């Protein structure tokens, strides 16, 4: 978006008053009034152009850190100034300034990040030399001056790196969109973030003069955020398994609570969101022993017990959540399990057959 500004009409009225005092002719006065307005208009003119943010679609997940840059763009500001309207054009020039369009929030200064109107989203701005322009506690919404404070100066008197008289400068600011809190999940953002302007750098004291009207707003291109919830896929090779245990004799289970025939199997989660917290729940028809599945076969006094960690692992409670830990950088999780016979009462020969369903939750 491009914008161009003119200076305040109050300067035009001041020139008109001087004209009336010095030139009796109304016609001549009108001509001088037009000339004065044209000169004031030429004090500073500027344009702003903002490139599209890239990427234009941003995926947010629980691993998107606070302070992490998620999209970037460039603002190009071109300014031309002369000494018209300066109170002391021989010693000072125009100072350029920027004004954020959203007030500071509590974390702005500590995060060196300007706020936006979208909760959880801020931005950082950098000069062409790569220096970060951080919010201040004294400027409007954290704004400040930038560049050399001598655009349009007619002669020396201040350290000035630009040619005297009319001068043009182009500034390119990098904008980085930043996640500032976990409330940022999904939505679309497009807004004016900055206004750029100029002011007389001389006050007769230590600071610059009042701020003028500015060059207008820059508008960003839309950025869409989508939240990726923590999740995993169960690998095809470990889904819908049938586990076959070895045949045993009744003497292998001499007493209630005896176990035998422990057999290994496992599940593998893949395509996970890194750092997802995995919880497993094995549901099934439990016996009075909360970790033993009821037998649907013909044998009596025997059930099947699920084990966490493999054949030598610990019993897994049925119909209860069990934490399995966090998914690592490889975005997969191998879960070793086991199952074994468990005596729950007087044993008679027959078959043993039980069914369990494994559910996973992610946070």
JSON list of N, CA and C in Angstrom, two decimals, residues 200-271:
[
{"chain": "A", "resi": 200, "resn": "UNK", "atom": "N", "xyz": [10.42, 18.34, 12.96]},
{"chain": "A", "resi": 200, "resn": "UNK", "atom": "CA", "xyz": [11.56, 19.25, 13.02]},
{"chain": "A", "resi": 200, "resn": "UNK", "atom": "C", "xyz": [12.49, 18.78, 14.14]},
{"chain": "A", "resi": 201, "resn": "UNK", "atom": "N", "xyz": [13.76, 18.56, 13.80]},
{"chain": "A", "resi": 201, "resn": "UNK", "atom": "CA", "xyz": [14.69, 18.03, 14.80]},
{"chain": "A", "resi": 201, "resn": "UNK", "atom": "C", "xyz": [15.24, 19.09, 15.75]},
{"chain": "A", "resi": 202, "resn": "UNK", "atom": "N", "xyz": [14.85, 20.37, 15.55]},
{"chain": "A", "resi": 202, "resn": "UNK", "atom": "CA", "xyz": [15.35, 21.43, 16.41]},
{"chain": "A", "resi": 202, "resn": "UNK", "atom": "C", "xyz": [14.26, 21.95, 17.34]},
{"chain": "A", "resi": 203, "resn": "UNK", "atom": "N", "xyz": [14.57, 22.13, 18.63]},
{"chain": "A", "resi": 203, "resn": "UNK", "atom": "CA", "xyz": [13.62, 22.70, 19.57]},
{"chain": "A", "resi": 203, "resn": "UNK", "atom": "C", "xyz": [14.21, 23.88, 20.31]},
{"chain": "A", "resi": 204, "resn": "UNK", "atom": "N", "xyz": [15.48, 24.11, 20.12]},
{"chain": "A", "resi": 204, "resn": "UNK", "atom": "CA", "xyz": [16.15, 25.10, 20.97]},
{"chain": "A", "resi": 204, "resn": "UNK", "atom": "C", "xyz": [16.61, 24.47, 22.26]},
{"chain": "A", "resi": 205, "resn": "UNK", "atom": "N", "xyz": [16.32, 23.20, 22.43]},
{"chain": "A", "resi": 205, "resn": "UNK", "atom": "CA", "xyz": [16.73, 22.49, 23.64]},
{"chain": "A", "resi": 205, "resn": "UNK", "atom": "C", "xyz": [17.38, 21.18, 23.26]},
{"chain": "A", "resi": 206, "resn": "UNK", "atom": "N", "xyz": [17.14, 20.17, 24.06]},
{"chain": "A", "resi": 206, "resn": "UNK", "atom": "CA", "xyz": [17.84, 18.90, 23.84]},
{"chain": "A", "resi": 206, "resn": "UNK", "atom": "C", "xyz": [17.05, 17.91, 23.00]},
{"chain": "A", "resi": 207, "resn": "UNK", "atom": "N", "xyz": [15.79, 18.16, 22.74]},
{"chain": "A", "resi": 207, "resn": "UNK", "atom": "CA", "xyz": [14.97, 17.18, 22.04]},
{"chain": "A", "resi": 207, "resn": "UNK", "atom": "C", "xyz": [14.38, 17.70, 20.77]},
{"chain": "A", "resi": 208, "resn": "UNK", "atom": "N", "xyz": [13.78, 16.83, 19.95]},
{"chain": "A", "resi": 208, "resn": "UNK", "atom": "CA", "xyz": [13.17, 17.25, 18.70]},
{"chain": "A", "resi": 208, "resn": "UNK", "atom": "C", "xyz": [11.83, 17.94, 18.93]},
{"chain": "A", "resi": 209, "resn": "UNK", "atom": "N", "xyz": [11.35, 18.59, 17.87]},
{"chain": "A", "resi": 209, "resn": "UNK", "atom": "CA", "xyz": [10.10, 19.32, 17.96]},
{"chain": "A", "resi": 209, "resn": "UNK", "atom": "C", "xyz": [8.89, 18.41, 17.84]},
{"chain": "A", "resi": 210, "resn": "UNK", "atom": "N", "xyz": [7.68, 19.02, 17.83]},
{"chain": "A", "resi": 210, "resn": "UNK", "atom": "CA", "xyz": [6.46, 18.22, 17.78]},
{"chain": "A", "resi": 210, "resn": "UNK", "atom": "C", "xyz": [6.38, 17.38, 16.51]},
{"chain": "A", "resi": 211, "resn": "UNK", "atom": "N", "xyz": [5.69, 16.27, 16.59]},
{"chain": "A", "resi": 211, "resn": "UNK", "atom": "CA", "xyz": [5.53, 15.39, 15.43]},
{"chain": "A", "resi": 211, "resn": "UNK", "atom": "C", "xyz": [4.51, 15.98, 14.46]},
{"chain": "A", "resi": 212, "resn": "UNK", "atom": "N", "xyz": [4.73, 15.77, 13.19]},
{"chain": "A", "resi": 212, "resn": "UNK", "atom": "CA", "xyz": [3.81, 16.27, 12.17]},
{"chain": "A", "resi": 212, "resn": "UNK", "atom": "C", "xyz": [2.85, 15.17, 11.78]},
{"chain": "A", "resi": 213, "resn": "UNK", "atom": "N", "xyz": [1.95, 15.50, 10.84]},
{"chain": "A", "resi": 213, "resn": "UNK", "atom": "CA", "xyz": [1.17, 14.46, 10.21]},
{"chain": "A", "resi": 213, "resn": "UNK", "atom": "C", "xyz": [2.13, 13.51, 9.49]},
{"chain": "A", "resi": 214, "resn": "UNK", "atom": "N", "xyz": [1.70, 12.25, 9.30]},
{"chain": "A", "resi": 214, "resn": "UNK", "atom": "CA", "xyz": [2.65, 11.25, 8.83]},
{"chain": "A", "resi": 214, "resn": "UNK", "atom": "C", "xyz": [2.33, 10.78, 7.42]},
{"chain": "A", "resi": 215, "resn": "UNK", "atom": "N", "xyz": [3.15, 9.86, 6.93]},
{"chain": "A", "resi": 215, "resn": "UNK", "atom": "CA", "xyz": [3.06, 9.43, 5.54]},
{"chain": "A", "resi": 215, "resn": "UNK", "atom": "C", "xyz": [1.89, 8.50, 5.28]},
{"chain": "A", "resi": 216, "resn": "UNK", "atom": "N", "xyz": [1.18, 8.10, 6.28]},
{"chain": "A", "resi": 216, "resn": "UNK", "atom": "CA", "xyz": [0.08, 7.18, 6.10]},
{"chain": "A", "resi": 216, "resn": "UNK", "atom": "C", "xyz": [0.42, 5.79, 6.57]},
{"chain": "A", "resi": 217, "resn": "UNK", "atom": "N", "xyz": [-0.55, 4.93, 6.56]},
{"chain": "A", "resi": 217, "resn": "UNK", "atom": "CA", "xyz": [-0.39, 3.59, 7.11]},
{"chain": "A", "resi": 217, "resn": "UNK", "atom": "C", "xyz": [0.18, 2.63, 6.06]},
{"chain": "A", "resi": 218, "resn": "UNK", "atom": "N", "xyz": [0.95, 1.64, 6.54]},
{"chain": "A", "resi": 218, "resn": "UNK", "atom": "CA", "xyz": [1.30, 0.50, 5.70]},
{"chain": "A", "resi": 218, "resn": "UNK", "atom": "C", "xyz": [0.39, -0.64, 6.11]},
{"chain": "A", "resi": 219, "resn": "UNK", "atom": "N", "xyz": [-0.02, -1.43, 5.14]},
{"chain": "A", "resi": 219, "resn": "UNK", "atom": "CA", "xyz": [-0.95, -2.53, 5.41]},
{"chain": "A", "resi": 219, "resn": "UNK", "atom": "C", "xyz": [-0.30, -3.84, 5.03]},
{"chain": "A", "resi": 220, "resn": "UNK", "atom": "N", "xyz": [-0.40, -4.81, 5.91]},
{"chain": "A", "resi": 220, "resn": "UNK", "atom": "CA", "xyz": [0.21, -6.11, 5.64]},
{"chain": "A", "resi": 220, "resn": "UNK", "atom": "C", "xyz": [-0.71, -6.98, 4.81]},
{"chain": "A", "resi": 221, "resn": "UNK", "atom": "N", "xyz": [-0.12, -7.93, 4.12]},
{"chain": "A", "resi": 221, "resn": "UNK", "atom": "CA", "xyz": [-0.90, -8.95, 3.43]},
{"chain": "A", "resi": 221, "resn": "UNK", "atom": "C", "xyz": [-1.40, -9.97, 4.45]},
{"chain": "A", "resi": 222, "resn": "UNK", "atom": "N", "xyz": [-2.48, -10.70, 4.12]},
{"chain": "A", "resi": 222, "resn": "UNK", "atom": "CA", "xyz": [-3.03, -11.65, 5.11]},
{"chain": "A", "resi": 222, "resn": "UNK", "atom": "C", "xyz": [-2.06, -12.80, 5.41]},
{"chain": "A", "resi": 223, "resn": "UNK", "atom": "N", "xyz": [-2.05, -13.20, 6.66]},
{"chain": "A", "resi": 223, "resn": "UNK", "atom": "CA", "xyz": [-1.33, -14.39, 7.10]},
{"chain": "A", "resi": 223, "resn": "UNK", "atom": "C", "xyz": [-2.34, -15.28, 7.82]},
{"chain": "A", "resi": 224, "resn": "UNK", "atom": "N", "xyz": [-2.43, -16.53, 7.42]},
{"chain": "A", "resi": 224, "resn": "UNK", "atom": "CA", "xyz": [-3.39, -17.46, 8.02]},
{"chain": "A", "resi": 224, "resn": "UNK", "atom": "C", "xyz": [-2.65, -18.42, 8.95]},
{"chain": "A", "resi": 225, "resn": "UNK", "atom": "N", "xyz": [-3.17, -18.56, 10.15]},
{"chain": "A", "resi": 225, "resn": "UNK", "atom": "CA", "xyz": [-2.60, -19.47, 11.13]},
{"chain": "A", "resi": 225, "resn": "UNK", "atom": "C", "xyz": [-3.54, -20.66, 11.30]},
{"chain": "A", "resi": 226, "resn": "UNK", "atom": "N", "xyz": [-2.96, -21.84, 11.33]},
{"chain": "A", "resi": 226, "resn": "UNK", "atom": "CA", "xyz": [-3.77, -23.04, 11.60]},
{"chain": "A", "resi": 226, "resn": "UNK", "atom": "C", "xyz": [-3.07, -23.84, 12.69]},
{"chain": "A", "resi": 227, "resn": "UNK", "atom": "N", "xyz": [-3.87, -24.34, 13.60]},
{"chain": "A", "resi": 227, "resn": "UNK", "atom": "CA", "xyz": [-3.32, -25.07, 14.74]},
{"chain": "A", "resi": 227, "resn": "UNK", "atom": "C", "xyz": [-3.30, -26.57, 14.43]},
{"chain": "A", "resi": 228, "resn": "UNK", "atom": "N", "xyz": [-2.15, -27.18, 14.64]},
{"chain": "A", "resi": 228, "resn": "UNK", "atom": "CA", "xyz": [-2.02, -28.63, 14.45]},
{"chain": "A", "resi": 228, "resn": "UNK", "atom": "C", "xyz": [-2.07, -29.28, 15.83]},
{"chain": "A", "resi": 229, "resn": "UNK", "atom": "N", "xyz": [-3.15, -29.96, 16.15]},
{"chain": "A", "resi": 229, "resn": "UNK", "atom": "CA", "xyz": [-3.23, -30.57, 17.49]},
{"chain": "A", "resi": 229, "resn": "UNK", "atom": "C", "xyz": [-2.23, -31.71, 17.62]},
{"chain": "A", "resi": 230, "resn": "UNK", "atom": "N", "xyz": [-1.78, -31.99, 18.83]},
{"chain": "A", "resi": 230, "resn": "UNK", "atom": "CA", "xyz": [-0.88, -33.13, 19.05]},
{"chain": "A", "resi": 230, "resn": "UNK", "atom": "C", "xyz": [-1.55, -34.41, 18.59]},
{"chain": "A", "resi": 231, "resn": "UNK", "atom": "N", "xyz": [-0.84, -35.22, 17.84]},
{"chain": "A", "resi": 231, "resn": "UNK", "atom": "CA", "xyz": [-1.43, -36.46, 17.33]},
{"chain": "A", "resi": 231, "resn": "UNK", "atom": "C", "xyz": [-0.32, -37.38, 16.84]},
{"chain": "A", "resi": 232, "resn": "UNK", "atom": "N", "xyz": [-0.68, -38.64, 16.62]},
{"chain": "A", "resi": 232, "resn": "UNK", "atom": "CA", "xyz": [0.20, -39.65, 16.04]},
{"chain": "A", "resi": 232, "resn": "UNK", "atom": "C", "xyz": [-0.65, -40.60, 15.21]},
{"chain": "A", "resi": 233, "resn": "UNK", "atom": "N", "xyz": [0.02, -41.37, 14.38]},
{"chain": "A", "resi": 233, "resn": "UNK", "atom": "CA", "xyz": [-0.64, -42.47, 13.67]},
{"chain": "A", "resi": 233, "resn": "UNK", "atom": "C", "xyz": [-0.09, -43.79, 14.20]},
{"chain": "A", "resi": 234, "resn": "UNK", "atom": "N", "xyz": [-0.97, -44.77, 14.33]},
{"chain": "A", "resi": 234, "resn": "UNK", "atom": "CA", "xyz": [-0.53, -46.11, 14.70]},
{"chain": "A", "resi": 234, "resn": "UNK", "atom": "C", "xyz": [-0.04, -46.80, 13.42]},
{"chain": "A", "resi": 235, "resn": "UNK", "atom": "N", "xyz": [1.19, -47.26, 13.44]},
{"chain": "A", "resi": 235, "resn": "UNK", "atom": "CA", "xyz": [1.77, -47.87, 12.23]},
{"chain": "A", "resi": 235, "resn": "UNK", "atom": "C", "xyz": [0.93, -49.06, 11.80]},
{"chain": "A", "resi": 236, "resn": "UNK", "atom": "N", "xyz": [0.82, -49.23, 10.48]},
{"chain": "A", "resi": 236, "resn": "UNK", "atom": "CA", "xyz": [-0.03, -50.30, 9.94]},
{"chain": "A", "resi": 236, "resn": "UNK", "atom": "C", "xyz": [0.45, -51.67, 10.40]},
{"chain": "A", "resi": 237, "resn": "UNK", "atom": "N", "xyz": [1.76, -51.83, 10.60]},
{"chain": "A", "resi": 237, "resn": "UNK", "atom": "CA", "xyz": [2.29, -53.13, 10.98]},
{"chain": "A", "resi": 237, "resn": "UNK", "atom": "C", "xyz": [1.99, -53.55, 12.40]},
{"chain": "A", "resi": 238, "resn": "UNK", "atom": "N", "xyz": [1.54, -52.61, 13.23]},
{"chain": "A", "resi": 238, "resn": "UNK", "atom": "CA", "xyz": [1.26, -52.96, 14.63]},
{"chain": "A", "resi": 238, "resn": "UNK", "atom": "C", "xyz": [-0.21, -52.79, 14.99]},
{"chain": "A", "resi": 239, "resn": "UNK", "atom": "N", "xyz": [-1.04, -52.44, 14.02]},
{"chain": "A", "resi": 239, "resn": "UNK", "atom": "CA", "xyz": [-2.47, -52.29, 14.29]},
{"chain": "A", "resi": 239, "resn": "UNK", "atom": "C", "xyz": [-3.17, -53.64, 14.12]},
{"chain": "A", "resi": 240, "resn": "UNK", "atom": "N", "xyz": [-4.28, -53.84, 14.84]},
{"chain": "A", "resi": 240, "resn": "UNK", "atom": "CA", "xyz": [-5.14, -55.02, 14.70]},
{"chain": "A", "resi": 240, "resn": "UNK", "atom": "C", "xyz": [-4.36, -56.33, 14.82]},
{"chain": "A", "resi": 241, "resn": "UNK", "atom": "N", "xyz": [-3.60, -56.45, 15.89]},
{"chain": "A", "resi": 241, "resn": "UNK", "atom": "CA", "xyz": [-2.77, -57.63, 16.07]},
{"chain": "A", "resi": 241, "resn": "UNK", "atom": "C", "xyz": [-3.54, -58.78, 16.74]},
{"chain": "A", "resi": 242, "resn": "UNK", "atom": "N", "xyz": [-3.14, -59.98, 16.37]},
{"chain": "A", "resi": 242, "resn": "UNK", "atom": "CA", "xyz": [-3.58, -61.20, 17.06]},
{"chain": "A", "resi": 242, "resn": "UNK", "atom": "C", "xyz": [-2.34, -61.81, 17.70]},
{"chain": "A", "resi": 243, "resn": "UNK", "atom": "N", "xyz": [-2.33, -61.89, 19.02]},
{"chain": "A", "resi": 243, "resn": "UNK", "atom": "CA", "xyz": [-1.16, -62.38, 19.75]},
{"chain": "A", "resi": 243, "resn": "UNK", "atom": "C", "xyz": [-1.41, -63.84, 20.13]},
{"chain": "A", "resi": 244, "resn": "UNK", "atom": "N", "xyz": [-0.50, -64.72, 19.72]},
{"chain": "A", "resi": 244, "resn": "UNK", "atom": "CA", "xyz": [-0.63, -66.15, 20.03]},
{"chain": "A", "resi": 244, "resn": "UNK", "atom": "C", "xyz": [0.32, -66.50, 21.17]},
{"chain": "A", "resi": 245, "resn": "UNK", "atom": "N", "xyz": [-0.23, -66.99, 22.26]},
{"chain": "A", "resi": 245, "resn": "UNK", "atom": "CA", "xyz": [0.58, -67.42, 23.41]},
{"chain": "A", "resi": 245, "resn": "UNK", "atom": "C", "xyz": [0.89, -68.91, 23.29]},
{"chain": "A", "resi": 246, "resn": "UNK", "atom": "N", "xyz": [1.95, -69.36, 23.95]},
{"chain": "A", "resi": 246, "resn": "UNK", "atom": "CA", "xyz": [2.28, -70.80, 23.88]},
{"chain": "A", "resi": 246, "resn": "UNK", "atom": "C", "xyz": [1.26, -71.64, 24.67]},
{"chain": "A", "resi": 247, "resn": "UNK", "atom": "N", "xyz": [1.16, -72.93, 24.29]},
{"chain": "A", "resi": 247, "resn": "UNK", "atom": "CA", "xyz": [0.32, -73.84, 25.07]},
{"chain": "A", "resi": 247, "resn": "UNK", "atom": "C", "xyz": [1.03, -74.16, 26.39]},
{"chain": "A", "resi": 248, "resn": "UNK", "atom": "N", "xyz": [0.23, -74.23, 27.45]},
{"chain": "A", "resi": 248, "resn": "UNK", "atom": "CA", "xyz": [0.78, -74.58, 28.76]},
{"chain": "A", "resi": 248, "resn": "UNK", "atom": "C", "xyz": [-0.10, -75.64, 29.41]},
{"chain": "A", "resi": 249, "resn": "UNK", "atom": "N", "xyz": [0.44, -76.28, 30.41]},
{"chain": "A", "resi": 249, "resn": "UNK", "atom": "CA", "xyz": [-0.35, -77.26, 31.19]},
{"chain": "A", "resi": 249, "resn": "UNK", "atom": "C", "xyz": [-0.90, -76.58, 32.43]},
{"chain": "A", "resi": 250, "resn": "UNK", "atom": "N", "xyz": [-1.92, -77.15, 33.01]},
{"chain": "A", "resi": 250, "resn": "UNK", "atom": "CA", "xyz": [-2.52, -76.59, 34.22]},
{"chain": "A", "resi": 250, "resn": "UNK", "atom": "C", "xyz": [-1.51, -76.49, 35.34]},
{"chain": "A", "resi": 251, "resn": "UNK", "atom": "N", "xyz": [-0.52, -77.38, 35.33]},
{"chain": "A", "resi": 251, "resn": "UNK", "atom": "CA", "xyz": [0.49, -77.35, 36.39]},
{"chain": "A", "resi": 251, "resn": "UNK", "atom": "C", "xyz": [1.38, -76.13, 36.32]},
{"chain": "A", "resi": 252, "resn": "UNK", "atom": "N", "xyz": [1.36, -75.43, 35.18]},
{"chain": "A", "resi": 252, "resn": "UNK", "atom": "CA", "xyz": [2.15, -74.19, 35.06]},
{"chain": "A", "resi": 252, "resn": "UNK", "atom": "C", "xyz": [1.55, -73.06, 35.87]},
{"chain": "A", "resi": 253, "resn": "UNK", "atom": "N", "xyz": [0.31, -73.24, 36.31]},
{"chain": "A", "resi": 253, "resn": "UNK", "atom": "CA", "xyz": [-0.37, -72.20, 37.11]},
{"chain": "A", "resi": 253, "resn": "UNK", "atom": "C", "xyz": [-0.81, -72.86, 38.42]},
{"chain": "A", "resi": 254, "resn": "UNK", "atom": "N", "xyz": [0.10, -73.13, 39.32]},
{"chain": "A", "resi": 254, "resn": "UNK", "atom": "CA", "xyz": [-0.22, -73.93, 40.52]},
{"chain": "A", "resi": 254, "resn": "UNK", "atom": "C", "xyz": [-1.14, -73.23, 41.51]},
{"chain": "A", "resi": 255, "resn": "UNK", "atom": "N", "xyz": [-1.08, -71.92, 41.57]},
{"chain": "A", "resi": 255, "resn": "UNK", "atom": "CA", "xyz": [-1.87, -71.21, 42.59]},
{"chain": "A", "resi": 255, "resn": "UNK", "atom": "C", "xyz": [-2.54, -69.98, 41.95]},
{"chain": "A", "resi": 256, "resn": "UNK", "atom": "N", "xyz": [-3.58, -69.47, 42.64]},
{"chain": "A", "resi": 256, "resn": "UNK", "atom": "CA", "xyz": [-4.21, -68.23, 42.18]},
{"chain": "A", "resi": 256, "resn": "UNK", "atom": "C", "xyz": [-3.17, -67.11, 42.22]},
{"chain": "A", "resi": 257, "resn": "UNK", "atom": "N", "xyz": [-3.11, -66.38, 41.15]},
{"chain": "A", "resi": 257, "resn": "UNK", "atom": "CA", "xyz": [-2.11, -65.32, 41.02]},
{"chain": "A", "resi": 257, "resn": "UNK", "atom": "C", "xyz": [-0.87, -65.75, 40.29]},
{"chain": "A", "resi": 258, "resn": "UNK", "atom": "N", "xyz": [-0.78, -67.09, 39.97]},
{"chain": "A", "resi": 258, "resn": "UNK", "atom": "CA", "xyz": [0.36, -67.57, 39.19]},
{"chain": "A", "resi": 258, "resn": "UNK", "atom": "C", "xyz": [0.27, -67.06, 37.76]},
{"chain": "A", "resi": 259, "resn": "UNK", "atom": "N", "xyz": [1.41, -66.90, 37.12]},
{"chain": "A", "resi": 259, "resn": "UNK", "atom": "CA", "xyz": [1.47, -66.44, 35.73]},
{"chain": "A", "resi": 259, "resn": "UNK", "atom": "C", "xyz": [2.38, -67.37, 34.94]},
{"chain": "A", "resi": 260, "resn": "UNK", "atom": "N", "xyz": [2.17, -67.40, 33.62]},
{"chain": "A", "resi": 260, "resn": "UNK", "atom": "CA", "xyz": [3.00, -68.24, 32.75]},
{"chain": "A", "resi": 260, "resn": "UNK", "atom": "C", "xyz": [2.81, -67.78, 31.30]},
{"chain": "A", "resi": 261, "resn": "UNK", "atom": "N", "xyz": [3.74, -68.24, 30.44]},
{"chain": "A", "resi": 261, "resn": "UNK", "atom": "CA", "xyz": [3.61, -68.04, 28.99]},
{"chain": "A", "resi": 261, "resn": "UNK", "atom": "C", "xyz": [3.72, -66.60, 28.53]},
{"chain": "A", "resi": 262, "resn": "UNK", "atom": "N", "xyz": [4.49, -65.76, 29.21]},
{"chain": "A", "resi": 262, "resn": "UNK", "atom": "CA", "xyz": [4.61, -64.35, 28.81]},
{"chain": "A", "resi": 262, "resn": "UNK", "atom": "C", "xyz": [5.11, -64.24, 27.38]},
{"chain": "A", "resi": 263, "resn": "UNK", "atom": "N", "xyz": [4.43, -63.42, 26.59]},
{"chain": "A", "resi": 263, "resn": "UNK", "atom": "CA", "xyz": [4.73, -63.26, 25.15]},
{"chain": "A", "resi": 263, "resn": "UNK", "atom": "C", "xyz": [4.88, -61.78, 24.80]},
{"chain": "A", "resi": 264, "resn": "UNK", "atom": "N", "xyz": [5.89, -61.51, 23.98]},
{"chain": "A", "resi": 264, "resn": "UNK", "atom": "CA", "xyz": [6.17, -60.11, 23.60]},
{"chain": "A", "resi": 264, "resn": "UNK", "atom": "C", "xyz": [5.32, -59.68, 22.40]},
{"chain": "A", "resi": 265, "resn": "UNK", "atom": "N", "xyz": [4.88, -58.42, 22.43]},
{"chain": "A", "resi": 265, "resn": "UNK", "atom": "CA", "xyz": [4.36, -57.73, 21.25]},
{"chain": "A", "resi": 265, "resn": "UNK", "atom": "C", "xyz": [4.56, -56.23, 21.48]},
{"chain": "A", "resi": 266, "resn": "UNK", "atom": "N", "xyz": [4.18, -55.42, 20.56]},
{"chain": "A", "resi": 266, "resn": "UNK", "atom": "CA", "xyz": [4.40, -53.98, 20.72]},
{"chain": "A", "resi": 266, "resn": "UNK", "atom": "C", "xyz": [3.57, -53.16, 19.76]},
{"chain": "A", "resi": 267, "resn": "UNK", "atom": "N", "xyz": [3.50, -51.88, 20.03]},
{"chain": "A", "resi": 267, "resn": "UNK", "atom": "CA", "xyz": [2.81, -50.91, 19.18]},
{"chain": "A", "resi": 267, "resn": "UNK", "atom": "C", "xyz": [3.80, -49.81, 18.81]},
{"chain": "A", "resi": 268, "resn": "UNK", "atom": "N", "xyz": [3.65, -49.24, 17.62]},
{"chain": "A", "resi": 268, "resn": "UNK", "atom": "CA", "xyz": [4.52, -48.15, 17.18]},
{"chain": "A", "resi": 268, "resn": "UNK", "atom": "C", "xyz": [3.67, -46.97, 16.73]},
{"chain": "A", "resi": 269, "resn": "UNK", "atom": "N", "xyz": [3.94, -45.81, 17.32]},
{"chain": "A", "resi": 269, "resn": "UNK", "atom": "CA", "xyz": [3.29, -44.57, 16.89]},
{"chain": "A", "resi": 269, "resn": "UNK", "atom": "C", "xyz": [4.25, -43.83, 15.96]},
{"chain": "A", "resi": 270, "resn": "UNK", "atom": "N", "xyz": [3.72, -43.25, 14.90]},
{"chain": "A", "resi": 270, "resn": "UNK", "atom": "CA", "xyz": [4.54, -42.53, 13.94]},
{"chain": "A", "resi": 270, "resn": "UNK", "atom": "C", "xyz": [3.83, -41.27, 13.47]},
{"chain": "A", "resi": 271, "resn": "UNK", "atom": "N", "xyz": [4.59, -40.42, 12.76]},
{"chain": "A", "resi": 271, "resn": "UNK", "atom": "CA", "xyz": [4.07, -39.13, 12.26]},
{"chain": "A", "resi": 271, "resn": "UNK", "atom": "C", "xyz": [3.49, -38.29, 13.39]}
]
